[in-house]
CSV table of C-alpha atoms in Angstrom, one decimal:
chain,number,residue,atom,x,y,z
A,1,MET,CA,143.6,27.1,110.3
A,2,ALA,CA,144.3,27.1,106.6
A,3,CYS,CA,143.8,24.1,104.4
A,4,THR,CA,147.2,22.3,103.8
A,5,ASN,CA,146.3,21.9,100.1
A,6,CYS,CA,144.9,25.3,99.1
A,7,GLY,CA,145.2,27.6,102.1
A,8,PHE,CA,141.4,28.2,102.5
A,9,LYS,CA,140.4,28.6,106.2
A,10,ALA,CA,137.6,26.3,107.4
A,11,LYS,CA,137.0,23.0,109.2
A,12,PHE,CA,136.6,21.4,105.7
A,13,CYS,CA,138.1,23.1,102.7
A,14,THR,CA,135.2,24.1,100.5
A,15,GLU,CA,137.5,23.9,97.5
A,16,CYS,CA,139.0,20.4,97.8
A,17,GLY,CA,137.1,18.8,100.7
A,18,THR,CA,140.3,18.1,102.8
A,19,LYS,CA,139.6,17.9,106.6
A,20,LEU,CA,141.6,20.2,108.8
A,21,GLU,CA,143.6,18.6,111.5
A,22,ILE,CA,143.0,21.4,114.0
A,23,PRO,CA,139.4,22.4,114.7
A,24,PHE,CA,138.5,25.9,113.5
A,25,GLU,CA,137.1,26.9,117.0
A,26,LYS,CA,140.4,26.4,118.6
A,27,GLU,CA,142.2,28.4,116.0
A,28,LEU,CA,139.8,31.2,116.5
A,29,SER,CA,140.1,31.1,120.3
A,30,LYS,CA,143.7,32.2,120.1
A,31,ASP,CA,142.7,35.7,118.9
A,32,HIS,CA,139.2,35.7,120.3
A,33,THR,CA,138.3,38.6,122.7
A,34,GLU,CA,135.1,38.9,124.7
A,35,PRO,CA,132.7,41.7,123.5
A,36,ASP,CA,132.6,44.9,125.6
A,37,LEU,CA,129.4,44.6,127.5
A,38,SER,CA,130.0,47.7,129.7
A,39,SER,CA,127.9,49.9,127.4
A,40,ALA,CA,125.0,47.5,127.6
A,41,VAL,CA,125.2,47.4,131.4
A,42,GLU,CA,125.4,51.1,131.5
A,43,LEU,CA,122.2,51.3,129.4
A,44,SER,CA,120.4,49.0,131.7
A,45,LYS,CA,120.7,51.4,134.6
A,46,ASP,CA,118.6,53.9,132.9
A,47,HIS,CA,116.4,51.5,131.0
A,48,LYS,CA,112.6,51.9,131.5
A,49,GLU,CA,109.9,49.5,130.6
A,50,PRO,CA,107.7,50.9,127.9
A,51,ASP,CA,104.3,52.3,129.0
A,52,LEU,CA,102.0,49.8,127.3
A,53,ASN,CA,98.9,51.7,128.4
A,54,SER,CA,100.2,54.8,126.6
A,55,ALA,CA,101.1,52.8,123.6
A,56,LEU,CA,97.6,51.4,123.5
A,57,GLY,CA,96.1,54.8,124.1
A,58,LEU,CA,94.4,53.6,127.3
A,59,GLU,CA,93.6,56.1,130.1
A,60,GLU,CA,94.5,54.8,133.6
A,61,TYR,CA,92.2,55.3,136.5
A,62,LYS,CA,92.8,54.3,140.1
A,63,LEU,CA,89.7,53.6,142.3
A,64,ILE,CA,89.1,52.7,145.9
A,65,VAL,CA,85.8,50.9,146.7
A,66,TYR,CA,84.7,51.4,150.3
A,67,GLY,CA,81.7,50.9,152.5
A,68,LEU,CA,80.2,49.1,155.5
A,69,THR,CA,80.5,45.3,155.9
A,70,GLY,CA,77.7,43.6,153.8
A,71,SER,CA,77.0,46.7,151.6
A,72,GLY,CA,78.2,45.0,148.4
A,73,VAL,CA,81.7,46.4,148.1
A,74,SER,CA,83.3,43.2,146.7
A,75,SER,CA,80.3,42.6,144.4
A,76,THR,CA,80.7,46.1,143.1
A,77,VAL,CA,84.5,45.5,142.5
A,78,ASN,CA,83.6,42.3,140.5
A,79,THR,CA,81.1,44.3,138.4
A,80,LEU,CA,83.7,46.9,137.7
A,81,LEU,CA,86.3,44.3,136.7
A,82,GLY,CA,83.8,42.2,134.7
A,83,THR,CA,85.0,39.1,136.4
A,84,GLU,CA,84.4,37.3,139.7
A,85,GLN,CA,87.8,38.1,141.2
A,86,MET,CA,86.6,38.9,144.8
A,87,GLU,CA,84.9,36.4,147.0
A,88,THR,CA,81.3,37.2,147.8
A,89,LYS,CA,78.9,35.2,149.9
A,90,LEU,CA,76.3,35.5,152.6
A,91,SER,CA,78.2,35.8,155.9
A,92,PHE,CA,77.8,37.4,159.4
A,93,ASP,CA,81.5,38.2,159.4
A,94,PRO,CA,83.5,40.3,157.0
A,95,ILE,CA,84.7,38.4,153.9
A,96,THR,CA,87.3,41.0,152.9
A,97,LYS,CA,89.9,41.3,155.7
A,98,THR,CA,92.8,43.0,153.8
A,99,CYS,CA,93.0,45.5,151.0
A,100,CYS,CA,93.1,43.8,147.7
A,101,LEU,CA,94.4,45.4,144.5
A,102,GLN,CA,93.0,44.2,141.1
A,103,LYS,CA,93.9,45.4,137.6
A,104,CYS,CA,92.1,45.1,134.3
A,105,GLU,CA,91.3,46.7,131.0
A,106,ARG,CA,87.6,47.7,131.0
A,107,GLN,CA,85.4,50.0,128.9
A,108,GLY,CA,88.5,51.2,127.1
A,109,TYR,CA,90.3,52.2,130.3
A,110,GLN,CA,93.1,50.6,132.3
A,111,LEU,CA,91.7,50.2,135.8
A,112,LYS,CA,93.4,49.7,139.2
A,113,VAL,CA,90.8,48.9,141.8
A,114,VAL,CA,91.3,48.4,145.5
A,115,ASP,CA,88.7,46.5,147.5
A,116,VAL,CA,88.9,47.8,151.1
A,117,PRO,CA,87.6,45.9,154.2
A,118,GLY,CA,84.4,47.2,155.7
A,119,PHE,CA,84.5,50.3,157.8
A,120,ASN,CA,84.5,49.8,161.6
A,121,ALA,CA,81.1,51.2,162.6
A,122,GLU,CA,81.6,50.5,166.3
A,123,THR,CA,80.8,53.8,168.1
A,124,SER,CA,83.1,53.0,171.0
A,125,SER,CA,85.3,56.0,171.8
A,126,ASN,CA,88.3,53.6,172.2
A,127,PRO,CA,91.2,55.6,170.7
A,128,GLU,CA,92.9,52.3,169.7
A,129,ILE,CA,90.3,51.7,167.0
A,130,GLY,CA,91.7,52.7,163.6
A,131,ARG,CA,88.7,54.1,161.8
A,132,PHE,CA,90.5,54.6,158.5
A,133,TRP,CA,93.2,52.0,158.5
A,134,GLY,CA,91.7,50.3,155.4
A,135,LEU,CA,91.3,53.6,153.5
A,136,LYS,CA,94.9,54.6,154.3
A,137,ASN,CA,96.2,51.2,153.2
A,138,GLY,CA,94.2,51.4,150.0
A,139,ILE,CA,95.7,54.8,149.2
A,140,GLU,CA,99.2,53.4,149.8
A,141,LEU,CA,98.5,50.6,147.3
A,142,LEU,CA,97.6,53.2,144.7
A,143,THR,CA,100.5,55.5,145.5
A,144,PRO,CA,100.4,58.5,145.1
A,145,GLY,CA,96.7,57.8,145.5
A,146,PRO,CA,93.4,57.1,143.8
A,147,ASN,CA,91.5,59.3,141.4
A,148,VAL,CA,88.1,58.5,142.9
A,149,LEU,CA,86.7,57.0,146.1
A,150,ILE,CA,83.6,54.9,145.4
A,151,LEU,CA,81.4,54.7,148.5
A,152,VAL,CA,79.1,51.7,148.4
A,153,THR,CA,75.8,51.5,150.3
A,154,PRO,CA,72.6,49.5,149.8
A,155,VAL,CA,69.8,51.6,148.5
A,156,ASP,CA,67.4,50.3,151.0
A,157,ARG,CA,69.6,50.5,154.1
A,158,TYR,CA,70.4,54.0,155.3
A,159,ASN,CA,70.6,53.3,159.0
A,160,ALA,CA,72.5,54.5,162.1
A,161,GLU,CA,75.7,52.7,161.0
A,162,THR,CA,75.6,54.4,157.5
A,163,HIS,CA,75.0,57.8,159.2
A,164,PHE,CA,78.0,57.1,161.4
A,165,LEU,CA,80.2,56.2,158.4
A,166,VAL,CA,79.1,59.4,156.6
A,167,SER,CA,79.7,61.5,159.6
A,168,CYS,CA,83.2,60.1,160.0
A,169,LEU,CA,84.1,60.6,156.4
A,170,GLN,CA,82.9,64.2,156.6
A,171,CYS,CA,85.8,64.8,159.0
A,172,LEU,CA,88.2,64.4,156.0
A,173,GLU,CA,88.4,67.9,154.4
A,174,GLY,CA,88.1,67.9,150.7
A,175,ILE,CA,87.0,64.3,150.3
A,176,ALA,CA,83.7,65.2,148.7
A,177,LYS,CA,85.2,66.3,145.4
A,178,TYR,CA,86.7,62.8,144.9
A,179,THR,CA,83.7,60.8,145.9
A,180,ILE,CA,80.9,58.9,144.1
A,181,ILE,CA,78.1,57.1,145.9
A,182,VAL,CA,77.1,53.8,144.4
A,183,PHE,CA,73.7,52.5,145.6
A,184,THR,CA,73.7,48.8,145.4
A,185,LYS,CA,71.0,46.1,145.6
A,186,VAL,CA,68.5,48.0,143.4
A,187,ASP,CA,67.3,44.6,142.2
A,188,LYS,CA,66.3,43.7,145.8
A,189,THR,CA,63.8,46.5,146.4
A,190,GLU,CA,60.1,45.9,146.1
A,191,ASN,CA,59.4,49.4,144.7
A,192,SER,CA,61.0,50.9,141.7
A,193,ILE,CA,64.0,53.0,142.5
A,194,THR,CA,64.7,56.0,140.3
A,195,ARG,CA,67.4,58.7,140.4
A,196,GLU,CA,64.7,61.3,141.0
A,197,LYS,CA,63.5,59.5,144.1
A,198,ILE,CA,67.0,59.3,145.5
A,199,SER,CA,67.8,62.9,144.8
A,200,MET,CA,64.6,64.0,146.5
A,201,SER,CA,64.9,61.8,149.6
A,202,GLU,CA,65.4,63.7,152.8
A,203,ASN,CA,67.1,60.7,154.5
A,204,LEU,CA,69.8,60.6,151.9
A,205,GLN,CA,70.8,64.2,151.8
A,206,ASP,CA,73.8,63.7,154.1
A,207,ILE,CA,75.3,61.0,152.1
A,208,LEU,CA,74.6,62.8,148.8
A,209,ALA,CA,76.3,65.9,150.2
A,210,LEU,CA,79.4,63.7,150.8
A,211,SER,CA,79.7,63.3,147.0
A,212,GLU,CA,78.4,66.7,145.9
A,213,GLY,CA,75.3,65.0,144.7
A,214,ARG,CA,77.0,62.4,142.4
A,215,PHE,CA,75.7,58.8,142.5
A,216,GLN,CA,75.0,55.8,140.5
A,217,LEU,CA,72.6,52.9,140.8
A,218,PHE,CA,74.2,49.4,140.6
A,219,ASN,CA,72.6,46.0,140.1
A,220,ASN,CA,75.5,43.7,140.7
A,221,THR,CA,73.7,40.7,139.2
A,222,ASN,CA,73.5,42.6,135.9
A,223,LYS,CA,76.8,42.2,133.9
A,224,ASP,CA,75.8,44.0,130.7
A,225,GLY,CA,78.4,46.8,131.2
A,226,GLN,CA,76.1,49.8,130.7
A,227,GLN,CA,76.1,50.7,134.4
A,228,VAL,CA,79.9,50.4,134.5
A,229,ARG,CA,80.1,52.7,131.4
A,230,ALA,CA,77.9,55.3,133.2
A,231,LEU,CA,80.1,55.1,136.3
A,232,MET,CA,83.3,55.5,134.3
A,233,ASP,CA,81.9,58.5,132.5
A,234,MET,CA,81.4,60.1,136.0
A,235,VAL,CA,85.0,59.0,137.0
A,236,ASN,CA,86.3,60.7,133.9
A,237,GLN,CA,84.4,63.9,134.7
A,238,ILE,CA,85.6,64.0,138.3
A,239,THR,CA,89.2,63.4,137.2
A,240,ASP,CA,89.1,66.2,134.7
A,241,SER,CA,87.5,68.6,137.1
A,242,ASN,CA,90.2,67.8,139.7
A,243,GLU,CA,92.9,68.4,137.0
A,244,LYS,CA,93.9,64.7,137.2
A,245,LYS,CA,95.1,65.1,140.8
A,246,TYR,CA,95.0,62.2,143.1
A,247,PHE,CA,93.9,62.3,146.7
A,248,ASP,CA,96.5,61.0,149.1
A,249,ASN,CA,97.1,60.5,152.8
A,250,SER,CA,97.5,64.2,153.2
A,251,ILE,CA,93.7,64.2,153.4
A,252,PHE,CA,94.2,62.9,157.0
A,253,CYS,CA,95.3,66.4,157.9
A,254,THR,CA,96.1,67.7,161.3
A,255,GLY,CA,92.9,68.3,163.2
A,256,TYR,CA,90.8,65.6,161.7
A,257,GLU,CA,91.3,63.4,164.8
A,258,GLU,CA,89.6,66.0,167.0
A,259,LYS,CA,86.6,66.2,164.6
A,260,LEU,CA,86.4,62.4,164.5
A,261,HIS,CA,86.5,62.2,168.3
A,262,ARG,CA,83.5,64.6,168.5
A,263,VAL,CA,81.6,62.6,165.9
A,264,VAL,CA,82.2,59.3,167.7
A,265,ALA,CA,81.2,60.8,171.1
A,266,GLN,CA,78.0,62.2,169.7
A,267,CYS,CA,77.0,58.9,168.0
A,268,GLU,CA,77.8,57.0,171.1
A,269,ASN,CA,75.6,59.3,173.2
A,270,GLU,CA,72.8,58.9,170.6
A,271,ARG,CA,73.2,55.1,170.8
A,272,LYS,CA,72.9,55.2,174.6
A,273,ASP,CA,69.8,57.4,174.5
A,274,ILE,CA,68.2,54.9,172.1
A,275,MET,CA,69.1,52.0,174.3
A,276,GLN,CA,67.7,53.8,177.4
A,277,THR,CA,64.5,54.6,175.6
A,278,ARG,CA,64.0,50.9,174.8
A,279,MET,CA,64.7,49.8,178.4
A,280,ASP,CA,62.1,52.3,179.6
A,281,PHE,CA,59.5,50.5,177.5
């Protein structure tokens, strides 16, 4: 609307100060057209969120942490994260009952870490027991899969259950090239534990073969970060040697069930023989 005195268009004429009778908004609304948002909508279909990790120059690694109940899996996850994200306490029952994915920036890397419930070490040949359900779910959470499997075991407890776990994992062809053994509770042992002692131990040769000899010693009460740095250096080396490939559920290839059945039957027979020997005494 123009000023009736001078013809200047505004609510108030800036030249003479005369108030307009018709609000400027209403005058504009007669010729107003909505902006064409179709192009913006079209762009949104192909819009992708920026990769902040790439922008920050952070390498991303996906890890599964696995082991027997009570071996220190959740404590190891907390050490990796640098925070107490996972519940840990003394218990006769498993604390972690579902796979849990945690993310963090650590040691200059972007980490995605899955805490997997303890492996079922029952040697019953019941086919309904899903030996690797936790491992399979962990892989799905990290689709297409993790870079590395971290197998956790206490340094002072290589027993029949650990042997059974190792034997079952050996049924998965190709898993060794993705595996690192983390020996926990090094602070709980009476004698000094060294890498040389572990490498030379006859009792540990089976589990070391599962990781092609790769292992780290972890004290989960020590939060200085040096042990995490050493582990991440090893993760980096494995990822490079595997050409940054992930291991996925194809590792559960056809035929592994038959191998697993033989392992379970053998361990069950060994358990029965031990029980019979004790009864004879």
